[in-house]
Tab-separated table of C-alpha atoms and ligand atoms in Angstrom:
chain	number	residue	atom	x	y	z
A	958	MET	CA	147.264	59.991	132.374
A	959	LYS	CA	143.988	59.812	130.457
A	960	ALA	CA	143.799	59.564	126.689
A	961	ARG	CA	141.173	58.994	124.056
A	962	ILE	CA	142.367	56.802	121.217
A	963	ALA	CA	140.590	56.367	117.873
A	964	VAL	CA	140.920	52.802	116.589
A	965	LEU	CA	140.572	52.340	112.825
A	966	PRO	CA	141.309	48.697	111.919
A	967	GLY	CA	140.430	49.023	108.202
A	968	ASP	CA	140.715	46.081	105.807
A	969	GLY	CA	142.503	42.780	105.196
A	970	ILE	CA	144.805	41.981	108.101
A	971	GLY	CA	143.929	45.309	109.807
A	972	PRO	CA	141.194	43.773	112.010
A	973	GLU	CA	143.664	41.022	113.044
A	974	ILE	CA	146.693	43.136	113.967
A	975	VAL	CA	145.026	46.198	115.489
A	976	PRO	CA	143.369	44.309	118.394
A	977	GLN	CA	146.807	42.988	119.354
A	978	ALA	CA	148.142	46.544	119.642
A	979	VAL	CA	145.024	47.662	121.542
A	980	GLN	CA	145.509	44.829	124.032
A	981	ILE	CA	149.138	45.890	124.500
A	982	LEU	CA	147.985	49.448	125.242
A	983	GLU	CA	145.406	48.055	127.686
A	984	ALA	CA	148.138	46.062	129.400
A	985	VAL	CA	150.338	49.184	129.612
A	986	ALA	CA	147.421	51.171	131.043
A	987	ALA	CA	146.752	48.520	133.695
A	988	GLN	CA	150.417	48.153	134.588
A	989	TYR	CA	151.318	51.831	134.803
A	990	GLY	CA	148.004	53.261	136.057
A	991	HIS	CA	146.851	55.115	132.934
A	992	THR	CA	143.354	55.314	131.459
A	993	PHE	CA	143.051	54.800	127.722
A	994	GLU	CA	139.592	55.051	126.165
A	995	PHE	CA	139.271	53.286	122.817
A	996	HIS	CA	136.696	54.260	120.191
A	997	ALA	CA	136.499	52.228	116.986
A	998	ALA	CA	135.333	53.383	113.553
A	999	ASP	CA	135.336	52.157	109.957
A	1000	VAL	CA	137.832	53.295	107.378
A	1001	GLY	CA	138.817	52.216	103.866
A	1002	GLY	CA	136.983	49.367	102.159
A	1003	ALA	CA	135.071	48.486	105.341
A	1004	ALA	CA	133.677	52.035	105.352
A	1005	ILE	CA	132.910	51.953	101.617
A	1006	ASP	CA	130.820	48.802	102.112
A	1007	LYS	CA	128.795	50.450	104.882
A	1008	THR	CA	128.579	54.077	103.810
A	1009	GLY	CA	129.710	54.315	100.197
A	1010	GLY	CA	132.836	56.350	101.055
A	1011	PRO	CA	136.291	55.419	102.469
A	1012	LEU	CA	136.388	58.165	105.118
A	1013	PRO	CA	132.932	58.779	106.629
A	1014	GLU	CA	132.372	62.105	108.409
A	1015	GLU	CA	131.788	60.149	111.633
A	1016	THR	CA	135.261	58.578	111.392
A	1017	LEU	CA	136.890	61.903	110.621
A	1018	LYS	CA	135.073	63.518	113.582
A	1019	LEU	CA	136.263	60.762	115.899
A	1020	ALA	CA	139.841	61.134	114.609
A	1021	LYS	CA	139.733	64.895	115.100
A	1022	GLU	CA	138.405	64.581	118.654
A	1023	SER	CA	140.900	61.931	119.753
A	1024	ASP	CA	144.332	62.371	121.340
A	1025	ALA	CA	145.855	59.793	118.989
A	1026	ILE	CA	144.782	57.458	116.198
A	1027	LEU	CA	145.732	53.815	115.718
A	1028	LEU	CA	145.203	52.564	112.171
A	1029	GLY	CA	145.600	49.085	110.651
A	1030	ALA	CA	145.611	49.179	106.852
A	1031	VAL	CA	143.204	49.809	104.016
A	1032	GLY	CA	142.593	48.376	100.574
A	1033	GLY	CA	141.985	45.089	98.838
A	1034	THR	CA	140.939	43.511	95.580
A	1035	ASN	CA	137.192	44.000	96.348
A	1036	TRP	CA	137.592	47.725	95.788
A	1037	ASP	CA	140.284	47.778	93.078
A	1038	GLY	CA	137.759	48.551	90.337
A	1039	LEU	CA	136.570	51.795	91.965
A	1040	VAL	CA	137.637	55.218	90.692
A	1041	TYR	CA	140.520	56.815	92.624
A	1042	GLU	CA	138.315	59.344	94.433
A	1043	VAL	CA	136.420	56.655	96.342
A	1044	ARG	CA	139.099	53.971	96.698
A	1045	PRO	CA	140.026	52.787	100.234
A	1046	GLU	CA	143.485	54.406	99.933
A	1047	ARG	CA	141.835	57.829	99.600
A	1048	ALA	CA	140.962	57.556	103.289
A	1049	LEU	CA	144.667	57.777	104.167
A	1050	LEU	CA	145.195	60.835	102.012
A	1051	GLY	CA	141.999	62.356	103.479
A	1052	LEU	CA	143.116	61.754	107.074
A	1053	ARG	CA	146.570	63.201	106.386
A	1054	GLU	CA	145.144	66.237	104.660
A	1055	ARG	CA	142.264	66.932	107.073
A	1056	LEU	CA	144.367	66.354	110.199
A	1057	GLY	CA	147.398	68.229	108.865
A	1058	LEU	CA	149.683	65.209	109.277
A	1059	TYR	CA	152.677	66.474	107.336
A	1060	ALA	CA	155.525	64.429	108.839
A	1061	ASN	CA	155.760	60.681	108.506
A	1062	LEU	CA	158.410	59.071	110.708
A	1063	ARG	CA	159.448	55.580	109.757
A	1064	PRO	CA	162.205	54.059	111.861
A	1065	ALA	CA	163.968	51.039	110.361
A	1066	LYS	CA	166.033	49.326	113.001
A	1067	LEU	CA	167.383	45.851	112.684
A	1068	TYR	CA	166.711	43.628	115.674
A	1069	PRO	CA	170.099	41.798	115.855
A	1070	ILE	CA	168.334	38.476	116.474
A	1071	LEU	CA	166.604	38.870	113.068
A	1072	ALA	CA	169.792	39.496	111.055
A	1073	ASP	CA	169.192	36.096	109.479
A	1074	ALA	CA	165.638	36.894	108.334
A	1075	SER	CA	166.622	39.566	105.824
A	1076	THR	CA	167.290	38.686	102.215
A	1077	LEU	CA	170.508	40.712	102.555
A	1078	LYS	CA	173.745	39.465	104.074
A	1079	PRO	CA	173.936	39.882	107.877
A	1080	GLU	CA	177.310	41.683	107.579
A	1081	VAL	CA	175.660	44.351	105.393
A	1082	ILE	CA	172.608	44.997	107.549
A	1083	THR	CA	173.945	44.489	111.074
A	1084	GLY	CA	173.819	47.820	112.883
A	1085	THR	CA	171.122	49.306	110.635
A	1086	ASP	CA	169.267	51.963	112.612
A	1087	LEU	CA	167.804	54.735	110.512
A	1088	LEU	CA	164.790	56.995	110.459
A	1089	VAL	CA	163.021	58.002	107.267
A	1090	VAL	CA	161.272	61.367	107.623
A	1091	ARG	CA	158.835	61.524	104.730
A	1092	GLU	CA	156.887	64.646	103.776
A	1093	LEU	CA	153.258	63.552	103.771
A	1094	THR	CA	150.845	66.231	102.627
A	1095	GLY	CA	152.569	67.709	99.593
A	1096	GLY	CA	154.333	66.609	96.449
A	1097	ILE	CA	152.968	64.589	93.581
A	1098	TYR	CA	150.204	62.864	95.575
A	1099	PHE	CA	148.414	66.177	96.074
A	1100	GLY	CA	149.775	68.514	93.362
A	1101	LYS	CA	147.535	69.942	90.667
A	1102	PRO	CA	146.865	69.660	87.789
A	1103	LYS	CA	146.140	65.939	87.977
A	1104	GLY	CA	143.906	63.501	86.151
A	1105	ILE	CA	143.424	61.613	82.908
A	1106	LYS	CA	142.010	63.410	79.891
A	1107	LYS	CA	141.062	62.246	76.432
A	1108	THR	CA	143.195	63.598	73.627
A	1109	ALA	CA	142.954	63.405	69.838
A	1110	ASP	CA	145.155	60.301	69.763
A	1111	GLY	CA	144.325	58.578	73.069
A	1112	GLU	CA	144.557	59.788	76.657
A	1113	ARG	CA	146.913	61.900	78.755
A	1114	GLY	CA	147.629	61.226	82.452
A	1115	VAL	CA	149.030	64.034	84.598
A	1116	ASN	CA	150.290	64.409	88.158
A	1117	THR	CA	152.242	67.354	89.456
A	1118	GLU	CA	155.131	67.507	91.920
A	1119	VAL	CA	154.778	70.736	93.925
A	1120	TYR	CA	156.619	71.948	97.028
A	1121	THR	CA	156.560	75.337	98.706
A	1122	THR	CA	159.245	76.850	100.933
A	1123	ALA	CA	157.002	76.557	104.008
A	1124	GLU	CA	156.342	72.849	103.407
A	1125	ILE	CA	160.050	72.118	103.010
A	1126	VAL	CA	161.038	74.176	106.059
A	1127	ARG	CA	158.664	72.379	108.443
A	1128	ILE	CA	159.643	68.863	107.332
A	1129	ALA	CA	163.357	69.736	107.359
A	1130	LYS	CA	162.981	70.984	110.935
A	1131	VAL	CA	161.395	67.663	111.970
A	1132	ALA	CA	164.397	65.875	110.435
A	1133	PHE	CA	167.016	68.068	112.132
A	1134	GLU	CA	165.225	67.902	115.495
A	1135	SER	CA	164.996	64.109	115.204
A	1136	ALA	CA	168.698	63.871	114.270
A	1137	ARG	CA	169.592	65.844	117.402
A	1138	LYS	CA	168.099	63.033	119.486
A	1139	ARG	CA	169.984	60.414	117.446
A	1140	ARG	CA	173.417	60.372	115.762
A	1141	LYS	CA	173.204	63.959	114.453
A	1142	LYS	CA	173.280	63.300	110.723
A	1143	VAL	CA	170.663	64.224	108.107
A	1144	THR	CA	170.675	62.957	104.535
A	1145	SER	CA	168.345	64.947	102.314
A	1146	VAL	CA	167.159	62.966	99.297
A	1147	ASP	CA	166.032	64.645	96.089
A	1148	LYS	CA	166.408	64.643	92.332
A	1149	ALA	CA	167.805	68.149	92.065
A	1150	ASN	CA	169.740	67.321	88.886
A	1151	VAL	CA	166.449	66.961	86.986
A	1152	LEU	CA	163.497	68.440	88.915
A	1153	GLU	CA	162.955	72.122	89.732
A	1154	SER	CA	160.869	71.219	92.808
A	1155	SER	CA	163.922	69.273	94.036
A	1156	ALA	CA	166.254	72.203	93.367
A	1157	LEU	CA	164.075	74.295	95.676
A	1158	TRP	CA	163.962	71.436	98.190
A	1159	ARG	CA	167.779	71.317	98.328
A	1160	ARG	CA	168.146	75.083	98.640
A	1161	VAL	CA	165.622	75.310	101.488
A	1162	VAL	CA	167.066	72.325	103.381
A	1163	LEU	CA	170.513	73.967	103.172
A	1164	ASP	CA	169.014	77.121	104.619
A	1165	VAL	CA	167.260	75.312	107.500
A	1166	ALA	CA	170.549	73.498	108.252
A	1167	LYS	CA	172.121	76.823	109.253
A	1168	GLY	CA	170.002	76.668	112.425
A	1169	TYR	CA	171.440	73.243	113.278
A	1170	PRO	CA	175.249	73.601	113.116
A	1171	ASP	CA	175.624	70.552	115.364
A	1172	VAL	CA	173.935	68.287	112.776
A	1173	GLU	CA	175.838	67.046	109.733
A	1174	LEU	CA	173.944	67.431	106.433
A	1175	GLU	CA	174.510	65.579	103.174
A	1176	HIS	CA	172.468	65.460	99.955
A	1177	LEU	CA	171.857	62.395	97.812
A	1178	TYR	CA	169.986	61.920	94.574
A	1179	VAL	CA	167.173	59.430	95.070
A	1180	ASP	CA	168.602	56.858	92.647
A	1181	ASN	CA	171.936	56.865	94.464
A	1182	CYS	CA	170.143	56.682	97.818
A	1183	ALA	CA	168.182	53.605	96.710
A	1184	MET	CA	171.511	51.950	95.875
A	1185	GLN	CA	173.312	53.102	99.041
A	1186	LEU	CA	170.511	51.727	101.222
A	1187	ILE	CA	171.261	48.246	99.936
A	1188	ARG	CA	175.053	48.709	99.736
A	1189	ASN	CA	175.699	50.213	103.167
A	1190	PRO	CA	172.611	51.086	105.251
A	1191	ARG	CA	174.724	51.789	108.345
A	1192	GLN	CA	175.861	55.115	106.839
A	1193	PHE	CA	172.378	56.583	107.401
A	1194	ASP	CA	170.905	58.197	110.499
A	1195	VAL	CA	167.972	60.418	109.423
A	1196	LEU	CA	166.799	60.502	105.807
A	1197	VAL	CA	164.478	63.360	104.869
A	1198	THR	CA	162.642	63.333	101.590
A	1199	THR	CA	159.499	64.027	99.591
A	1200	ASN	CA	156.202	62.174	99.708
A	1201	LEU	CA	156.854	59.970	96.669
A	1202	PHE	CA	160.552	59.236	97.297
A	1203	GLY	CA	159.824	58.564	100.975
A	1204	ASP	CA	157.054	56.127	100.118
A	1205	ILE	CA	159.426	54.051	98.010
A	1206	LEU	CA	162.629	54.353	100.074
A	1207	SER	CA	160.917	53.460	103.345
A	1208	ASP	CA	159.599	50.190	101.893
A	1209	GLU	CA	163.122	49.454	100.700
A	1210	ALA	CA	164.460	50.262	104.173
A	1211	ALA	CA	161.833	47.919	105.626
A	1212	MET	CA	163.301	44.976	103.779
A	1213	LEU	CA	166.686	45.629	105.402
A	1214	THR	CA	165.089	44.684	108.683
A	1215	GLY	CA	163.654	41.383	107.508
A	1216	SER	CA	159.982	41.999	106.904
A	1217	ILE	CA	157.632	44.834	106.152
A	1218	GLY	CA	155.514	43.373	108.970
A	1219	MET	CA	158.019	44.646	111.568
A	1220	LEU	CA	157.983	48.355	110.925
A	1221	PRO	CA	155.960	51.047	112.678
A	1222	SER	CA	155.257	54.609	111.646
A	1223	ALA	CA	154.040	57.852	113.141
A	1224	SER	CA	152.374	60.625	111.170
A	1225	LEU	CA	152.558	63.873	113.060
A	1226	GLY	CA	151.187	67.313	112.476
A	1227	SER	CA	149.173	70.129	113.884
A	1228	ARG	CA	145.400	69.908	113.772
A	1229	VAL	CA	144.021	71.931	110.886
A	1230	GLY	CA	141.941	74.773	112.323
A	1231	ALA	CA	141.765	73.561	115.924
A	1232	GLY	CA	145.536	73.722	116.569
A	1233	GLY	CA	147.476	71.372	118.857
A	1234	PRO	CA	149.569	68.384	117.908
A	1235	VAL	CA	148.060	65.178	116.587
A	1236	GLY	CA	149.488	61.765	115.800
A	1237	LEU	CA	148.361	58.838	113.677
A	1238	TYR	CA	150.153	55.542	114.197
A	1239	GLU	CA	150.138	52.621	111.780
A	1240	PRO	CA	152.385	49.855	110.516
A	1241	ILE	CA	154.018	50.701	107.200
A	1242	HIS	CA	152.623	47.675	105.372
A	1243	GLY	CA	149.300	47.393	103.558
A	1244	SER	CA	146.276	45.196	104.128
A	1245	ALA	CA	148.046	42.036	102.854
A	1246	PRO	CA	144.937	40.450	101.286
A	1247	ASP	CA	147.001	37.362	100.408
A	1248	ILE	CA	147.238	36.340	104.080
A	1249	ALA	CA	144.167	38.048	105.573
A	1250	GLY	CA	141.899	36.091	107.919
A	1251	ARG	CA	144.414	33.278	108.458
A	1252	ASP	CA	146.156	34.331	111.676
A	1253	LEU	CA	149.408	34.684	109.696
A	1254	ALA	CA	149.994	38.436	109.916
A	1255	ASN	CA	152.886	39.768	111.929
A	1256	PRO	CA	151.441	42.184	114.534
A	1257	ILE	CA	154.843	43.593	115.588
A	1258	GLY	CA	154.738	46.610	113.232
A	1259	THR	CA	151.380	47.602	114.733
A	1260	ILE	CA	152.481	46.941	118.306
A	1261	ALA	CA	155.651	48.988	117.703
A	1262	SER	CA	153.386	51.740	116.287
A	1263	ALA	CA	151.497	51.708	119.599
A	1264	ALA	CA	154.873	52.127	121.321
A	1265	MET	CA	155.567	55.167	119.127
A	1266	MET	CA	152.148	56.539	120.170
A	1267	LEU	CA	153.093	56.178	123.844
A	1268	SER	CA	156.296	58.074	123.239
A	1269	TYR	CA	155.349	60.760	120.679
A	1270	SER	CA	151.726	61.529	121.630
A	1271	PHE	CA	151.732	60.843	125.360
A	1272	ASN	CA	155.402	61.370	126.358
A	1273	LEU	CA	155.320	57.943	128.017
A	1274	ASP	CA	158.896	56.980	127.087
A	1275	LYS	CA	159.303	54.446	129.889
A	1276	GLU	CA	156.144	52.605	128.797
A	1277	ALA	CA	157.212	52.741	125.128
A	1278	ALA	CA	160.605	51.280	126.036
A	1279	ALA	CA	158.882	48.491	127.986
A	1280	VAL	CA	156.833	47.517	124.901
A	1281	GLU	CA	159.983	47.523	122.760
A	1282	ARG	CA	161.802	45.369	125.325
A	1283	GLY	CA	158.821	42.989	125.290
A	1284	ILE	CA	159.144	42.608	121.506
A	1285	VAL	CA	162.902	41.953	121.742
A	1286	ARG	CA	162.418	39.441	124.548
A	1287	VAL	CA	159.871	37.399	122.603
A	1288	LEU	CA	162.077	37.405	119.494
A	1289	GLU	CA	165.077	36.367	121.569
A	1290	GLN	CA	163.072	33.443	122.915
A	1291	GLY	CA	162.803	32.251	119.311
A	1292	TYR	CA	159.165	33.093	118.573
A	1293	ARG	CA	158.500	34.162	114.981
A	1294	THR	CA	155.581	34.797	112.695
A	1295	LYS	CA	156.105	33.169	109.301
A	1296	ASP	CA	157.323	36.300	107.554
A	1297	ILE	CA	160.342	36.646	109.876
A	1298	ARG	CA	161.463	33.061	110.173
A	1299	SER	CA	165.072	32.722	109.165
A	1300	PRO	CA	165.970	30.920	105.927
A	1301	ARG	CA	167.614	28.177	108.015
A	1302	ALA	CA	164.228	27.499	109.632
A	1303	LYS	CA	162.283	27.622	106.418
A	1304	VAL	CA	163.201	24.190	105.174
A	1305	GLY	CA	164.376	21.383	107.434
A	1306	ALA	CA	165.497	17.870	106.605
A	1307	GLY	CA	163.412	16.374	103.832
A	1308	GLY	CA	162.124	19.788	102.817
A	1309	ALA	CA	159.665	19.976	105.706
A	1310	PRO	CA	159.289	23.259	107.592
A	1311	ARG	CA	161.366	23.183	110.744
A	1312	VAL	CA	159.128	24.099	113.653
A	1313	PRO	CA	160.838	23.274	116.948
A	1314	VAL	CA	158.733	22.594	119.993
A	1315	ALA	CA	160.845	24.122	122.758
A	1316	PRO	CA	161.562	27.844	123.193
A	1317	SER	CA	165.275	27.434	123.959
A	1318	ASN	CA	167.869	25.055	122.619
A	1319	ALA	CA	169.029	22.136	124.675
A	1320	THR	CA	172.712	23.074	124.969
A	1321	GLY	CA	172.160	26.749	125.763
A	1322	ASP	CA	174.611	28.014	123.133
A	1323	GLY	CA	173.693	29.618	119.834
A	1324	PRO	CA	170.327	31.171	119.065
A	1325	PRO	CA	167.264	29.303	120.313
A	1326	PRO	CA	165.301	27.240	117.800
A	1327	GLU	CA	162.532	29.119	116.083
A	1328	ILE	CA	158.917	28.566	116.979
A	1329	ILE	CA	156.429	29.719	114.393
A	1330	VAL	CA	153.356	31.332	115.919
A	1331	GLY	CA	150.271	33.113	114.614
A	1332	THR	CA	149.130	36.725	115.005
A	1333	LYS	CA	147.179	36.210	118.233
A	1334	GLU	CA	149.851	34.135	119.936
A	1335	MET	CA	152.571	36.669	119.034
A	1336	GLY	CA	150.413	39.398	120.582
A	1337	ARG	CA	149.804	37.335	123.706
A	1338	LEU	CA	153.510	36.553	124.121
A	1339	ILE	CA	154.468	40.236	123.876
A	1340	ARG	CA	151.786	41.143	126.434
A	1341	GLN	CA	153.135	38.458	128.716
A	1342	ALA	CA	156.720	39.683	128.239
A	1343	LEU	CA	155.555	43.202	129.005
A	1344	THR	CA	154.262	42.329	132.436
A	1345	LYS	CA	157.653	40.791	133.203
A	1346	ALA	CA	159.603	43.766	131.834
B	2757	LIG	P1	151.146	44.851	101.480
B	2757	LIG	O1	152.064	45.599	102.377
B	2757	LIG	O2	149.747	44.703	101.929
B	2757	LIG	O3	151.742	43.373	101.237
B	2757	LIG	C1	153.010	43.161	100.631
B	2757	LIG	C2	153.529	41.777	101.042
B	2757	LIG	O4	153.936	41.815	102.415
B	2757	LIG	C3	152.467	40.683	100.948
B	2757	LIG	O5	153.094	39.494	100.548
B	2757	LIG	C4	151.965	40.550	102.371
B	2757	LIG	O6	151.478	39.264	102.684
B	2757	LIG	C5	153.210	40.880	103.180
B	2757	LIG	N1	152.864	41.508	104.450
B	2757	LIG	C6	152.415	42.764	104.631
B	2757	LIG	N2	152.166	42.984	105.927
B	2757	LIG	C7	152.479	41.857	106.579
B	2757	LIG	C8	152.417	41.459	107.948
B	2757	LIG	N3	152.018	42.278	108.935
B	2757	LIG	N4	152.796	40.201	108.270
B	2757	LIG	C9	153.230	39.365	107.334
B	2757	LIG	N5	153.302	39.669	106.021
B	2757	LIG	C10	152.930	40.906	105.655
B	2757	LIG	O7	151.224	45.567	100.053
B	2757	LIG	P2	150.398	45.289	98.713
B	2757	LIG	O8	150.201	43.822	98.543
B	2757	LIG	O9	151.100	46.053	97.679
B	2757	LIG	O10	149.001	45.973	98.944
B	2757	LIG	C11	147.821	45.309	99.405
B	2757	LIG	C12	146.730	46.329	99.635
B	2757	LIG	O11	147.116	47.213	100.696
B	2757	LIG	C13	146.464	47.224	98.416
B	2757	LIG	O12	145.082	47.437	98.320
B	2757	LIG	C14	147.217	48.514	98.751
B	2757	LIG	O13	146.668	49.630	98.107
B	2757	LIG	C15	147.013	48.574	100.236
B	2757	LIG	N6	148.029	49.354	100.959
B	2757	LIG	C16	147.589	50.009	102.053
B	2757	LIG	C17	148.503	50.690	102.831
B	2757	LIG	C18	148.002	51.332	104.080
B	2757	LIG	O14	146.877	51.084	104.496
B	2757	LIG	N7	148.797	52.167	104.733
B	2757	LIG	C19	149.865	50.701	102.497
B	2757	LIG	C20	150.275	49.986	101.387
B	2757	LIG	C21	149.351	49.302	100.623
């Protein structure tokens, strides 16, 4: 197949992790006989520095004309002083809005070999395999009125949580359809005991559920859900929720799997105006300015996002599975970026970091010793594992 892919590395670690995912896609193309055309453009702070705005028309045009979009991350301290309208993060909201990307899919699956890397006990997180379906173009991030206004005794900040029936129906359908391909359970998360918009959310989700009698539906208040995610994450299959709750809960879910650097996402929708499906793929983490430019970033979330692109945008499930197997293989060989090293490897005798030199242990039993590698080497190893898959 032929596909045109927009590549938007963005800021911070974005320009380090995105090339690793592009090289994986190139390797897939070479191995399976596909043609992927890559076109790069600026977004976020990088675009502000060049054009004055976070989402230049040229970038938006490229995104609209592409079959899929691969994005790194945006933002950083250089641009923190800017007003909200021109901050790097506005580019994400702009892309979602202008491309009609209303469904954000964030799988959080624990790789068994990384059970040790989470801050939670292995017996709690083992078996975690859930999908957060977050509504992406509505809710409090877009609702009006919004803004900060001067008042007689100071200032008043306002944001508005708004959901319509149509918005809830389409995201609920994505959740039920996704659950049908998984373990057939949907948990709808809201705050219906306090918020009217949530009361509507619950009513509409219940209505949509009537079309999916084979899928079990439960409702949880967001505060309880936050607690249940830590207490017993295995109970969840598909979680469907609003923009704000999904933003927070999916970061929490990320930590169950060890590191935010591991998790991919897909934002799906139908092109505004032009019709047809569109997908934007990005890791769930931000631009990580604290580690940018040091070859420390974990590229796996971005590489796994490329795998989601293969599956969701191009229907290349076999190729997507090969990339995922490549990731597992490299982890099973003991290779780790710093963020996913296990606590036992963090400090060795004498307090020194334990960085073994061989990829498998001498006796052959137990997990192999960990080898800490950088961003580029992790990418290279996964590419290498892919050709052997
Ligand atoms: P962050 O996700 O960038 O970083 C949080 C922590 O996780 C940091 O300690 C970071 O070093 C670590 N981390 C993140 N990704 C990692 C990776 N791939 N490998 C290893 N470690 C990783 O969140 P933040 O610090 O709150 O935000 C930094 C900037 O990113 C801000 O400007 C924020 O607005 C922006 N941001 C952008 C996006 C996006 O582009 N989608 C999402 C969230 C935050």
